[in-house]
GROMACS .gro file of C-alpha atoms in nm:
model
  397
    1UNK     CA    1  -2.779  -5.538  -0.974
    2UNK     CA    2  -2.974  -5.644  -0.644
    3UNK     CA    3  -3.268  -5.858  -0.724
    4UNK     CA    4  -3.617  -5.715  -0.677
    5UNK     CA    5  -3.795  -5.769  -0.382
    6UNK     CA    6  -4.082  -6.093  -0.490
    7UNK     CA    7  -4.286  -5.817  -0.363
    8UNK     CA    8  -4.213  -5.583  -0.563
    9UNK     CA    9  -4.216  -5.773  -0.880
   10UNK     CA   10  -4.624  -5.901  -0.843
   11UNK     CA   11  -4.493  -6.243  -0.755
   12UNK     CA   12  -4.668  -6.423  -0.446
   13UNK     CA   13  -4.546  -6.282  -0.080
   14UNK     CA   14  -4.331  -6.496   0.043
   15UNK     CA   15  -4.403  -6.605   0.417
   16UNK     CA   16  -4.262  -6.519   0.748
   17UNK     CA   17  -4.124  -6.863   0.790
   18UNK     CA   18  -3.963  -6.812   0.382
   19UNK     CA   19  -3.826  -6.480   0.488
   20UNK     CA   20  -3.688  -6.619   0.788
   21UNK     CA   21  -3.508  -6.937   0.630
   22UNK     CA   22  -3.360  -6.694   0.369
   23UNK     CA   23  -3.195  -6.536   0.666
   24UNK     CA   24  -3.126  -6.871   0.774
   25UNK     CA   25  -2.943  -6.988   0.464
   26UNK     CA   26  -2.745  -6.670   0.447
   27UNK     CA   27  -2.594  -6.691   0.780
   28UNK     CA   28  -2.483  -7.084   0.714
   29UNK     CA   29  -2.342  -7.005   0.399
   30UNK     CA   30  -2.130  -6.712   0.550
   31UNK     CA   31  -2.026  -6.962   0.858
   32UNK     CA   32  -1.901  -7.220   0.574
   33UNK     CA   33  -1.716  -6.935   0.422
   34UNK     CA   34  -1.570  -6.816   0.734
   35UNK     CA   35  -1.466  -7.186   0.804
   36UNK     CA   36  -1.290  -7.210   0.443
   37UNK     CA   37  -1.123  -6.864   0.499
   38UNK     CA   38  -0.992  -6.976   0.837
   39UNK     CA   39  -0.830  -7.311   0.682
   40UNK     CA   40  -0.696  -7.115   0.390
   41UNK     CA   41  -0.518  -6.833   0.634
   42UNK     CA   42  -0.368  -7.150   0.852
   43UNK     CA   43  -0.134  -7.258   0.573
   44UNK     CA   44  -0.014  -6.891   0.570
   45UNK     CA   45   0.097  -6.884   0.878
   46UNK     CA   46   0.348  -7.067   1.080
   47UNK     CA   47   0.307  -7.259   1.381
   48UNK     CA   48   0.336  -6.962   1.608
   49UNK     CA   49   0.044  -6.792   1.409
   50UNK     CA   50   0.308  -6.542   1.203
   51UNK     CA   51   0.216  -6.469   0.834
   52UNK     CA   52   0.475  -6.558   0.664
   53UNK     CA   53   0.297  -6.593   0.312
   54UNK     CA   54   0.125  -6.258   0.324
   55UNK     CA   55  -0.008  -6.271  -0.070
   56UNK     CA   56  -0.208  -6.600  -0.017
   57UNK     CA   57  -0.346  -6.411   0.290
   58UNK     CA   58  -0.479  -6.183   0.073
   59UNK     CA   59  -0.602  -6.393  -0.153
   60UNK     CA   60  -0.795  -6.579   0.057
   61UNK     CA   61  -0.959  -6.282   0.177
   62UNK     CA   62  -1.054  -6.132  -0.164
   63UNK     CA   63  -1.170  -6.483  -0.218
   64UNK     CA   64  -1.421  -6.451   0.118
   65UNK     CA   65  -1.582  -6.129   0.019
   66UNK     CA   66  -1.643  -6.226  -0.298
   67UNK     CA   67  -1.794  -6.539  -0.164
   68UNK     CA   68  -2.051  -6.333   0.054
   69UNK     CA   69  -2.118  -6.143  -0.188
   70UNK     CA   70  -2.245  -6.364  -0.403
   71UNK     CA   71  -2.446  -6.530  -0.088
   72UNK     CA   72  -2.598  -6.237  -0.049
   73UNK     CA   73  -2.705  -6.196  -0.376
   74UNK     CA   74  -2.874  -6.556  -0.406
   75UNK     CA   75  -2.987  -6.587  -0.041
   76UNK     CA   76  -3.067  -6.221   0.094
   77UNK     CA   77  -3.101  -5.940  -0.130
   78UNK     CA   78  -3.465  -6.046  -0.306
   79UNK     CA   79  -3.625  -6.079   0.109
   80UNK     CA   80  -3.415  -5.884   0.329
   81UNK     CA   81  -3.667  -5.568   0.286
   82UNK     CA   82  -3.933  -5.761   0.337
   83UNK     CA   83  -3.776  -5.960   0.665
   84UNK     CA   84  -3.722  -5.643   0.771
   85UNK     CA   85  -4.045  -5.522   0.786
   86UNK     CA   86  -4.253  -5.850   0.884
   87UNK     CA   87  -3.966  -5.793   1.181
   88UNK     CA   88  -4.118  -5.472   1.286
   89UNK     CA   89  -4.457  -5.553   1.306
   90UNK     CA   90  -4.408  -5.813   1.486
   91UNK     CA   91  -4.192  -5.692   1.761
   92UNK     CA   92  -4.490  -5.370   1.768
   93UNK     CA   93  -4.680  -5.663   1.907
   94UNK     CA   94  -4.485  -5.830   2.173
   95UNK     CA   95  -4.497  -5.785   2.516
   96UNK     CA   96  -4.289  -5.533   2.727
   97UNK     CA   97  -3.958  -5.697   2.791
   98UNK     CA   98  -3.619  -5.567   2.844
   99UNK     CA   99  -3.474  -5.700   2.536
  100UNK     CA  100  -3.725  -5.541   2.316
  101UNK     CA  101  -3.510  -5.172   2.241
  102UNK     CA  102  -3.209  -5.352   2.200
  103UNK     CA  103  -3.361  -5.602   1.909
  104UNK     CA  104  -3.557  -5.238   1.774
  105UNK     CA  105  -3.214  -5.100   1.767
  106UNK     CA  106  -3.069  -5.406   1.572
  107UNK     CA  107  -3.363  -5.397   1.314
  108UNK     CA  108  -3.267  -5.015   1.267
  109UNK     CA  109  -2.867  -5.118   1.197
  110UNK     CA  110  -2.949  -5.382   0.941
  111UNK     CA  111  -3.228  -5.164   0.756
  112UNK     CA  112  -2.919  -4.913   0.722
  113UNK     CA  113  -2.675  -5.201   0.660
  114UNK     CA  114  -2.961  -5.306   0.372
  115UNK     CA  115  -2.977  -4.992   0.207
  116UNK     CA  116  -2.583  -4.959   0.251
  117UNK     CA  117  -2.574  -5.255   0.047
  118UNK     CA  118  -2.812  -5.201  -0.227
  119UNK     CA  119  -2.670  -4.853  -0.311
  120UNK     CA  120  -2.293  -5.031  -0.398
  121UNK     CA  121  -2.427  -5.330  -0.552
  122UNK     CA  122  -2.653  -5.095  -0.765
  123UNK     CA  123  -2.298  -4.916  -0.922
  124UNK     CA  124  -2.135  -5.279  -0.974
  125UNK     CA  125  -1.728  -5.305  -1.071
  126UNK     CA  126  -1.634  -5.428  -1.383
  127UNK     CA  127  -1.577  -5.850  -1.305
  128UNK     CA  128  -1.264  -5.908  -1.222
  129UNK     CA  129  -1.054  -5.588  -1.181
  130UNK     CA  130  -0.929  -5.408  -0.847
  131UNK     CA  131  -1.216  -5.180  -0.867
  132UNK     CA  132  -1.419  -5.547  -0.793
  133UNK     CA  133  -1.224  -5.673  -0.488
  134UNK     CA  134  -1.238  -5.310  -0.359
  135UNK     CA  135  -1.604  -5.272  -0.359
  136UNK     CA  136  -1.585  -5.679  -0.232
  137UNK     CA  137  -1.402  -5.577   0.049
  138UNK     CA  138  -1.553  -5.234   0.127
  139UNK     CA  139  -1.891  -5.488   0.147
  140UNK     CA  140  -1.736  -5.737   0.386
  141UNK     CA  141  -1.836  -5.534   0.700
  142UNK     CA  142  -2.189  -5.462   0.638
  143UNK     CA  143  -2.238  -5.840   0.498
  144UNK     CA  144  -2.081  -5.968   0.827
  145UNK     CA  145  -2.366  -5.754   1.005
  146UNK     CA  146  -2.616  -5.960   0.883
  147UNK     CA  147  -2.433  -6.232   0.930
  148UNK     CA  148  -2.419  -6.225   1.303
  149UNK     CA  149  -2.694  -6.009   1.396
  150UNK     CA  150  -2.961  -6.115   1.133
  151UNK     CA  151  -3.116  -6.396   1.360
  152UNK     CA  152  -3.264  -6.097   1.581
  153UNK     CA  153  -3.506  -6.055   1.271
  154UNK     CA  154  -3.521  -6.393   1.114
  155UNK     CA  155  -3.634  -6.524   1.532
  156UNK     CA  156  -3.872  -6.221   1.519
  157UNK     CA  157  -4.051  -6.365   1.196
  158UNK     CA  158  -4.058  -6.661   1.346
  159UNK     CA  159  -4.288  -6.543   1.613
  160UNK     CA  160  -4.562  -6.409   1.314
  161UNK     CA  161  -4.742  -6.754   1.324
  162UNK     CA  162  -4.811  -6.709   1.708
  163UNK     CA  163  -4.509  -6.848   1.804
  164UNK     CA  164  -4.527  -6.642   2.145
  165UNK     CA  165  -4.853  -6.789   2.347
  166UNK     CA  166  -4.824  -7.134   2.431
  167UNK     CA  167  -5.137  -7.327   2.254
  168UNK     CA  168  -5.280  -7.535   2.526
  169UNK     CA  169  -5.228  -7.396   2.856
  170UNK     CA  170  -5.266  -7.548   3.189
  171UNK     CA  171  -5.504  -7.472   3.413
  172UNK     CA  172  -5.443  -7.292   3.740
  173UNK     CA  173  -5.527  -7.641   3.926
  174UNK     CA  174  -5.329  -7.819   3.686
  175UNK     CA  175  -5.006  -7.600   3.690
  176UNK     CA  176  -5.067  -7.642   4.051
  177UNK     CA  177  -5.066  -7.981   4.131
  178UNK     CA  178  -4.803  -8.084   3.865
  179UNK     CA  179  -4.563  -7.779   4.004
  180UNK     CA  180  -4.587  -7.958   4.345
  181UNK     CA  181  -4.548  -8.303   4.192
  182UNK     CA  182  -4.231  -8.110   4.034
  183UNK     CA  183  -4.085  -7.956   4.361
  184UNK     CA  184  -4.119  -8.310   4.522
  185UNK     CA  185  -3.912  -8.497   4.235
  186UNK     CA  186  -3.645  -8.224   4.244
  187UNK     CA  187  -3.569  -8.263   4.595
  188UNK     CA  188  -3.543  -8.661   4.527
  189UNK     CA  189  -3.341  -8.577   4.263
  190UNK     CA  190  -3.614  -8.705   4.027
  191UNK     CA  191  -3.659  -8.349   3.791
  192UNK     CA  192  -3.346  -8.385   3.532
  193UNK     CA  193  -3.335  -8.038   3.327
  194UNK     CA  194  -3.282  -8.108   2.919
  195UNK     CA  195  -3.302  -7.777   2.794
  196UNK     CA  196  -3.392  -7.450   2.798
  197UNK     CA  197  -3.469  -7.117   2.619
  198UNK     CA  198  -3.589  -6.775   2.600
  199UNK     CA  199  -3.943  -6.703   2.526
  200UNK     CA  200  -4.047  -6.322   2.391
  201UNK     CA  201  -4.173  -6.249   2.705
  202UNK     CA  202  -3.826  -6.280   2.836
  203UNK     CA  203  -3.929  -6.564   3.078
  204UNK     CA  204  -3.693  -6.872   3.057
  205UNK     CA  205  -3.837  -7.206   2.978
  206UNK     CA  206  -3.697  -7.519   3.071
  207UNK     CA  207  -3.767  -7.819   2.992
  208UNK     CA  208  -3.708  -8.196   3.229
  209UNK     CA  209  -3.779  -8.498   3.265
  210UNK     CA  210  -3.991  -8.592   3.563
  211UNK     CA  211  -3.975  -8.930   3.698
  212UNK     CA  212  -4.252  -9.072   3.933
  213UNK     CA  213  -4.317  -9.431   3.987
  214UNK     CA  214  -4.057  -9.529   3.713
  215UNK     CA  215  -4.238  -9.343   3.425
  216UNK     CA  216  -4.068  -9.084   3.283
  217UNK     CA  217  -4.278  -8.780   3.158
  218UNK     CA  218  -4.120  -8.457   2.979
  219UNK     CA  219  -4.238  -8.061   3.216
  220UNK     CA  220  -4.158  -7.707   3.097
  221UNK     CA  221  -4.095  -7.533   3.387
  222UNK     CA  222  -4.151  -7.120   3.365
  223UNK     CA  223  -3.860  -6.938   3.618
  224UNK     CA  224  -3.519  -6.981   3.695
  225UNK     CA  225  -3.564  -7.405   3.794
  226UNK     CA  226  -3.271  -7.320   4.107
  227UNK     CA  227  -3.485  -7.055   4.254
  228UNK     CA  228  -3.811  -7.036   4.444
  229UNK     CA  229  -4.105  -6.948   4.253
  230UNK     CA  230  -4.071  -7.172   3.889
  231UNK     CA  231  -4.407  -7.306   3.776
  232UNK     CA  232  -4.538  -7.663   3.485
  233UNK     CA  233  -4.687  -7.483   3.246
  234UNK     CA  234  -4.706  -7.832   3.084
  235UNK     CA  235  -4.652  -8.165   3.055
  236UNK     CA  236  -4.570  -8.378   2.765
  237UNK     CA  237  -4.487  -8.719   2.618
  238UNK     CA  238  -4.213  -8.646   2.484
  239UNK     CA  239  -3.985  -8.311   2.345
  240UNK     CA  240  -4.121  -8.302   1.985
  241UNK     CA  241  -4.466  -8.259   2.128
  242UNK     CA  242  -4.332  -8.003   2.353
  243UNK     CA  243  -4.199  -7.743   2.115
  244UNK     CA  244  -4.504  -7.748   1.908
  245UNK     CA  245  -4.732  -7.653   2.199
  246UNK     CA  246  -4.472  -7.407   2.383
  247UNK     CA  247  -4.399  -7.075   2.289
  248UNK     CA  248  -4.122  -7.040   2.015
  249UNK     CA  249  -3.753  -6.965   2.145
  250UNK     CA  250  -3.643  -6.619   2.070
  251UNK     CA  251  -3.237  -6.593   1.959
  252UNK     CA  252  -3.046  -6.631   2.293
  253UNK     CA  253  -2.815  -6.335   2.382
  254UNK     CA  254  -2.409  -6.289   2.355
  255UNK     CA  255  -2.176  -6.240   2.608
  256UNK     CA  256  -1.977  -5.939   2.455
  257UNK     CA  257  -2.200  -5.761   2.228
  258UNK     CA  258  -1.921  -5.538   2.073
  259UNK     CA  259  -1.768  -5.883   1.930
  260UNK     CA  260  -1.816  -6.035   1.563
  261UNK     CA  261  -1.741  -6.413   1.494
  262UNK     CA  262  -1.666  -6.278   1.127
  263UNK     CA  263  -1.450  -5.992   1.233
  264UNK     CA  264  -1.244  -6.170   1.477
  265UNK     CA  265  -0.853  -6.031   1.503
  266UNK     CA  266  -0.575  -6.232   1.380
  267UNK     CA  267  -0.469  -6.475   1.652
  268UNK     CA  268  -0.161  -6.387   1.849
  269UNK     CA  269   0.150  -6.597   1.807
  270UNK     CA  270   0.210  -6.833   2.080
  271UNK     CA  271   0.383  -7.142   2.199
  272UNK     CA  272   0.200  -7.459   2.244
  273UNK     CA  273   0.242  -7.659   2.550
  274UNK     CA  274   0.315  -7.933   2.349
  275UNK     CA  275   0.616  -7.711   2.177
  276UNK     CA  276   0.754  -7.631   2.532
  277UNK     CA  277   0.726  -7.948   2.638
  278UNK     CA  278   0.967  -8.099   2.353
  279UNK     CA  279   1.188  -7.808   2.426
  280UNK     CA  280   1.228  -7.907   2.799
  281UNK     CA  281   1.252  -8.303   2.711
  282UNK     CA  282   1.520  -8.163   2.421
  283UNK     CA  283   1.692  -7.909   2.685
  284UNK     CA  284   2.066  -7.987   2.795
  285UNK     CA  285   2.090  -7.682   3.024
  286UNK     CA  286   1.885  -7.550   3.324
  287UNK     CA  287   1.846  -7.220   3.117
  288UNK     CA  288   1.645  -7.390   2.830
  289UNK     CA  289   1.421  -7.529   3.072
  290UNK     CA  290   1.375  -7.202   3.253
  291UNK     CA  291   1.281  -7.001   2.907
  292UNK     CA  292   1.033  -7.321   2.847
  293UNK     CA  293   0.861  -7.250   3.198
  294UNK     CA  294   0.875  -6.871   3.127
  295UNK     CA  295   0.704  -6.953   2.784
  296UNK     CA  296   0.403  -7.104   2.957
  297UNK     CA  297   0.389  -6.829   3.218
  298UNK     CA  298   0.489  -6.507   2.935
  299UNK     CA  299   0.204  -6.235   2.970
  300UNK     CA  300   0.030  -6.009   2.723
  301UNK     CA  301   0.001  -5.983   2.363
  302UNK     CA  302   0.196  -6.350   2.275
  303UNK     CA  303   0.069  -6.501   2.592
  304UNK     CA  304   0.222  -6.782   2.761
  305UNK     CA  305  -0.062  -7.108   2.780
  306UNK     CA  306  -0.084  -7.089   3.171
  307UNK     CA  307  -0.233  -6.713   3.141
  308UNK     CA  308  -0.424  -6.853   2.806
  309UNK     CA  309  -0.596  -7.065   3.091
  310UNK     CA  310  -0.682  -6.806   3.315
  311UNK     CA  311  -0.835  -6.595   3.057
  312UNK     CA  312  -1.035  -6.871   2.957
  313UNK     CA  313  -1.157  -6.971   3.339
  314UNK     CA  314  -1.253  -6.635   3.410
  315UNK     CA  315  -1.371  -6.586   3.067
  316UNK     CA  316  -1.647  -6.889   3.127
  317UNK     CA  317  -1.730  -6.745   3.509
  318UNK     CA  318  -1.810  -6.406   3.326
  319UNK     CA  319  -2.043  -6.596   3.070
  320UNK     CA  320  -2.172  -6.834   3.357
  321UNK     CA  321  -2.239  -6.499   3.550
  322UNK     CA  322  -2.422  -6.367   3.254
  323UNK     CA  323  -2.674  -6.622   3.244
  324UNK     CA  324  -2.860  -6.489   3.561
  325UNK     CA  325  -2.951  -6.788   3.712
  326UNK     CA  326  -2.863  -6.953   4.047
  327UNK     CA  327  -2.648  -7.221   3.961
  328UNK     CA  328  -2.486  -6.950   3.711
  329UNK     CA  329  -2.372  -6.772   3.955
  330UNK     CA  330  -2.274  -7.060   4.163
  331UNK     CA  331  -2.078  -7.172   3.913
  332UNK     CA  332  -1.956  -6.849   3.813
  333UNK     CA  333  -1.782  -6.843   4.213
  334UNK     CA  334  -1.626  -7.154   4.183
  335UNK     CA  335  -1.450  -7.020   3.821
  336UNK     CA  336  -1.356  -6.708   3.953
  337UNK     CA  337  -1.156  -6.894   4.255
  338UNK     CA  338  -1.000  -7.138   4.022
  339UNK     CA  339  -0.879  -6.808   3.795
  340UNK     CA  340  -0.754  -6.676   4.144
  341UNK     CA  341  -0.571  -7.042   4.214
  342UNK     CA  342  -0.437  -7.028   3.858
  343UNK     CA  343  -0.301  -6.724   3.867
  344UNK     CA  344  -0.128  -6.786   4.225
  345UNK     CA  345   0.048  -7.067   4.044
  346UNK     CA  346   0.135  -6.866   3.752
  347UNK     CA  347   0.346  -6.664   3.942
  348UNK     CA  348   0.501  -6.997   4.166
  349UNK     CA  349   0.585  -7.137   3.822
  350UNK     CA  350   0.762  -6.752   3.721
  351UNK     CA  351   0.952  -6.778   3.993
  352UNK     CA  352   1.054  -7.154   4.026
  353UNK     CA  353   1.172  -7.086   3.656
  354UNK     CA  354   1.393  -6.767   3.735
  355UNK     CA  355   1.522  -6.991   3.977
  356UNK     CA  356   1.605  -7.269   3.755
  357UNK     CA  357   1.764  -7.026   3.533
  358UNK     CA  358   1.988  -6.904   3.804
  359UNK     CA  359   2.130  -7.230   3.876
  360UNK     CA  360   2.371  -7.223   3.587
  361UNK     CA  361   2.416  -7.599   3.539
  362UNK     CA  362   2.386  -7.850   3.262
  363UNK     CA  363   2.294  -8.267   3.245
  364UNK     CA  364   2.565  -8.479   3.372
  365UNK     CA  365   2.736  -8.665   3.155
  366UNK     CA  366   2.610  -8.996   3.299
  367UNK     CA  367   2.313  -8.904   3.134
  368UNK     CA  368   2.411  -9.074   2.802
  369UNK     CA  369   2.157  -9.111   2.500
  370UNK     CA  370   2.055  -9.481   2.477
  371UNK     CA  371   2.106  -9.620   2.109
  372UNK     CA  372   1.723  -9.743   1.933
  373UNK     CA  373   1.918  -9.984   1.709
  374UNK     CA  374   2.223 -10.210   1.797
  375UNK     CA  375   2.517 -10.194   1.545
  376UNK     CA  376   2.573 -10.397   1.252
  377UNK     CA  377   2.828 -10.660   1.224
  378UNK     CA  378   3.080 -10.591   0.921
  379UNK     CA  379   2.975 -10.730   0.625
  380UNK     CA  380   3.307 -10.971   0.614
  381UNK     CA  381   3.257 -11.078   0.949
  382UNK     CA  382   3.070 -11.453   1.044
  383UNK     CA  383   2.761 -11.456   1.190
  384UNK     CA  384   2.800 -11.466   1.602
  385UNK     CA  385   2.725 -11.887   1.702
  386UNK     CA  386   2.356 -11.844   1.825
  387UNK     CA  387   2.349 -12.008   2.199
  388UNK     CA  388   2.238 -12.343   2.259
  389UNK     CA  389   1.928 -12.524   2.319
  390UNK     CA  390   1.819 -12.523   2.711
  391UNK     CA  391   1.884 -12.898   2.850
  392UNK     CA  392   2.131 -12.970   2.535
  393UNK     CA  393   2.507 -13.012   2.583
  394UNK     CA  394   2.726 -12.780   2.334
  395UNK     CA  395   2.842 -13.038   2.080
  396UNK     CA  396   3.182 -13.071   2.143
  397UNK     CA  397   3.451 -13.063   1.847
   0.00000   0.00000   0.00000
């Protein structure tokens, strides 16, 4: 049975900020499962990433939703209700941004997701039997909802305490003078950026270190800092003193939002570079070199590591694309070219290694192994006279 809501039960309320770390501890506990479920599916599979042990595989997963279950029962199940709502009326009160229907339409999954929940774990299986790891696994989906999305409402509860209006403001001389003193540094190189986030306006805040005179003082800076038009909304000894004044950070944003960290497909099989590289240093023939280079260069679903690369470069110029800011998009150029260079060489490399295979020749024999260890004299043999001393005559018998 899912515990009652604190709530619901005439305890005390429990905070925004004890709503949200409930959340909090939820999600960590699932990523420490996930982490365990990962190392336990390794050993079933070979080094290719084929199952060969498919019970253990098994296993481990009935072990993982039983796992989240139970998080979800300690962690969750008494607040999520109540996160839920404290969510709501909070993002009622926000201003207009362009993230706002999304995060409304994430608050509406997980209150379905909730109630989802709370209807199976209210008919529970008897412990231990099939009917168990059924409902377990039929519970696994909606759990991993929370799990990924649940920091929408957990960072919207974190905004309850007025986490949204910076506390003590600059004023229009201020911001200013210190914007100008800001410009200035950044063209001397002087303004080095140490971090940034989102606030629930949707404006990004960044904050830097500006040095003048060799003093080093921490800005926020309100805009895109490689742009025209960024603004100090303050300035600050140091970071701690910076996030208590500033407006909270509302949960960044995700590059493919049809994805799941806990949902992810079983990897494809593939060759390291490390294997292929043995196999060419091991090769006698030109034709085991040439399957080694087509290896590396193999496309789609067991992928060679040469197109693993590409994905991955253009993969990061999508995400650096994504973030919307200058030097994103700068860098998101230079990635795209380098996927463009990498695939050019992917298909030199196809080629050369067709070519190699055509050859139809083998190592010379010249090529002889070279022995680690010397022989060893027979055992009823003497031991060979060692040589003599340098600037000694051999004693003469």
């Amino acid at each position: 049975m899912t515990p009652a809501n604190n709530s619901d039960s005439g305890g005390p309320r429990p905070s925004a900020a004890e709503l949200s770390n409930a959340a909090s501890n939820f999600r960590l506990r699932m990523s420490v499962i996930d982490c365990a479920t990962d190392a336990a599916l390794d050993k079933t599979r070979d080094r290719h990433g084929r199952t060969f042990h498919p019970a253990a595989a098994e296993a481990a997963r009935a072990h993982r939703d039983q796992a989240a279950v139970e998080a979800y029962r300690t962690h969750l199940a008494p607040h999520a209700e109540a996160l839920l709502d404290v969510a709501r009326l909070v993002l009622d009160d926000l201003p207009t941004a362009q993230h706002l229907a999304r995060w409304q339409a994430v608050l509406d999954v997980l209150h379905a997701t909730t109630a989802r929940i709370r209807r199976i774990l209210e008919r529970p299986a008897a412990p231990g039997s099939e009917e168990e790891r059924a409902q377990h696994a039929a519970l696994w989906p909606h759990l991993t909802v929370w799990a990924d999305h649940g920091n929408i409402a957990s960072g919207l509860a974190d905004q309850r305490e007025g986490g949204q209006h910076q506390k003590s403001p600059l004023t229009d001389e201020e911001r200013r003078r210190w914007t100008e003193m800001a410009v200035a540094a950044q063209r001397r190189g002087a303004l080095e950026l140490i971090e940034s986030w989102y606030a629930a306006d949707g404006q990004p805040i960044t904050l830097a270190y500006l040095v003048e005179d060799d003093e080093s003082i921490v800005v926020a800076l309100r805009g895109d800092p490689g742009a025209p038009g960024w603004q100090v909304i303050g300035h600050y000894e140091h970071e701690y003193e910076a996030g208590r004044d500033l407006p909270a950070p509302v949960p960044p944003g995700v590059l493919r939002p049809d994805l799941s960290r806990h949902n992810r497909p079983a990897p494809a099989p593939e060759e390291s570079l490390q294997d292929l590289l043995r196999d060419v240093v091991d090769g006698r023939s030109a034709g085991d070199v040439s399957n080694a280079l087509l290896g590396a260069v193999q496309r789609g679903y067991a992928a060679g590591p040469m197109v693993r690369l590409q994905e991955l470069v253009e993969t990061s110029a999508q995400f650096a694309s994504a973030l919307e800011t200058v030097q994103g998009r700068q860098v998101a150029g230079r990635l795209s070219a380098l996927g463009r260079q990498i695939e050019f060489l992917t298909r030199e490399v196809h080629e050369a290694a067709e070519d190699l295979g055509a050859t139809v020749a083998v190592l010379p024999p010249h090529r002889t192994p070279v022995l680690r260890m010397r022989p060893r004299p027979a055992v009823d043999t003497s031991p060979p006279v060692p040589p003599p001393l340098a600037g000694r005559p051999a004693r003469q018998h």
